[in-house]
Amino acid sequence: MRLYSNLPSLDLHGVDTVYAKILIEDFIRDQVIMKNKQAIIIHGIGTGKVRKITAETLKKNRHIEEYKLDCFNPGCTFIKIK
């Protein structure tokens, strides 16, 4: 059982970078509205394009306090919401 199995998550497998950015912003907005303090974004490993756009989007979002890759699964990013 994963420690983050109860966290809200967004799965971006099969999504292009433009659509991924929109989904991430909408997901963060929803988490702020629901007053969730943590969530996870599953972007996969692949070529790294979706992981890169995930990091760029999170870095620019004012609601994100912290984000980091899962050390055991680099296809996931944990986010901490202000």
CSV table of N, CA and C in Angstrom, one decimal, residues 2 4 9-11 13 39-45 51 54 58 67-79:
chain,number,residue,atom,x,y,z
A,2,ARG,N,0.6,2.2,-0.8
A,2,ARG,CA,1.3,3.4,-1.0
A,2,ARG,C,0.9,4.4,0.1
A,4,TYR,N,0.7,7.5,-0.3
A,4,TYR,CA,-0.1,8.6,-0.9
A,4,TYR,C,-1.4,8.1,-1.5
A,9,SER,N,-5.3,12.9,-6.8
A,9,SER,CA,-4.3,12.7,-7.8
A,9,SER,C,-4.8,13.1,-9.2
A,10,LEU,N,-3.9,13.5,-10.0
A,10,LEU,CA,-4.1,13.8,-11.4
A,10,LEU,C,-3.2,13.0,-12.2
A,11,ASP,N,-3.8,12.2,-13.1
A,11,ASP,CA,-3.0,11.3,-14.0
A,11,ASP,C,-2.9,11.9,-15.4
A,13,HIS,N,-1.0,10.6,-18.0
A,13,HIS,CA,-0.5,9.7,-19.0
A,13,HIS,C,-1.3,9.9,-20.3
A,39,ALA,N,-1.4,16.9,-2.6
A,39,ALA,CA,-1.9,16.1,-3.8
A,39,ALA,C,-0.7,15.5,-4.5
A,40,ILE,N,-1.1,14.7,-5.5
A,40,ILE,CA,0.0,14.1,-6.3
A,40,ILE,C,-0.4,14.2,-7.8
A,41,ILE,N,0.6,14.5,-8.6
A,41,ILE,CA,0.4,14.6,-10.0
A,41,ILE,C,1.3,13.4,-10.6
A,42,ILE,N,0.6,12.6,-11.4
A,42,ILE,CA,1.2,11.4,-12.0
A,42,ILE,C,1.5,11.8,-13.5
A,43,HIS,N,2.7,12.0,-13.8
A,43,HIS,CA,3.1,12.4,-15.2
A,43,HIS,C,3.8,11.3,-16.0
A,44,GLY,N,4.3,10.3,-15.3
A,44,GLY,CA,5.0,9.3,-16.0
A,44,GLY,C,6.4,9.7,-16.2
A,45,ILE,N,7.2,8.8,-16.8
A,45,ILE,CA,8.6,9.1,-17.1
A,45,ILE,C,8.8,9.5,-18.6
A,51,ARG,N,6.7,15.9,-17.5
A,51,ARG,CA,7.3,16.2,-16.2
A,51,ARG,C,7.9,17.6,-16.2
A,54,THR,N,5.1,20.1,-16.0
A,54,THR,CA,4.5,20.0,-14.7
A,54,THR,C,5.3,20.9,-13.7
A,58,LEU,N,4.0,24.3,-11.9
A,58,LEU,CA,3.9,24.4,-10.4
A,58,LEU,C,4.8,25.5,-9.9
A,67,TYR,N,6.9,21.5,-4.2
A,67,TYR,CA,6.7,20.3,-5.0
A,67,TYR,C,8.0,19.5,-5.2
A,68,LYS,N,7.9,18.2,-5.3
A,68,LYS,CA,9.1,17.4,-5.4
A,68,LYS,C,8.7,16.1,-6.0
A,69,LEU,N,9.7,15.5,-6.7
A,69,LEU,CA,9.5,14.2,-7.3
A,69,LEU,C,9.5,13.1,-6.2
A,70,ASP,N,8.7,12.1,-6.4
A,70,ASP,CA,8.7,10.9,-5.5
A,70,ASP,C,10.1,10.2,-5.7
A,71,CYS,N,10.8,10.0,-4.6
A,71,CYS,CA,12.1,9.5,-4.7
A,71,CYS,C,12.1,8.0,-5.1
A,72,PHE,N,11.0,7.3,-4.9
A,72,PHE,CA,10.9,5.9,-5.3
A,72,PHE,C,10.2,5.7,-6.7
A,73,ASN,N,9.5,6.8,-7.2
A,73,ASN,CA,8.8,6.7,-8.4
A,73,ASN,C,9.0,8.1,-9.1
A,74,PRO,N,10.0,8.3,-10.0
A,74,PRO,CA,10.2,9.6,-10.6
A,74,PRO,C,9.1,10.0,-11.6
A,75,GLY,N,8.1,9.2,-11.7
A,75,GLY,CA,6.9,9.5,-12.6
A,75,GLY,C,5.8,10.2,-11.9
A,76,CYS,N,6.1,10.5,-10.6
A,76,CYS,CA,5.1,11.2,-9.7
A,76,CYS,C,5.7,12.4,-9.1
A,77,THR,N,4.9,13.5,-8.9
A,77,THR,CA,5.3,14.7,-8.2
A,77,THR,C,4.3,15.0,-7.1
A,78,PHE,N,4.9,15.1,-5.9
A,78,PHE,CA,4.0,15.5,-4.8
A,78,PHE,C,3.9,17.0,-4.7
A,79,ILE,N,2.7,17.5,-4.4
A,79,ILE,CA,2.6,19.0,-4.3
A,79,ILE,C,2.0,19.3,-2.9
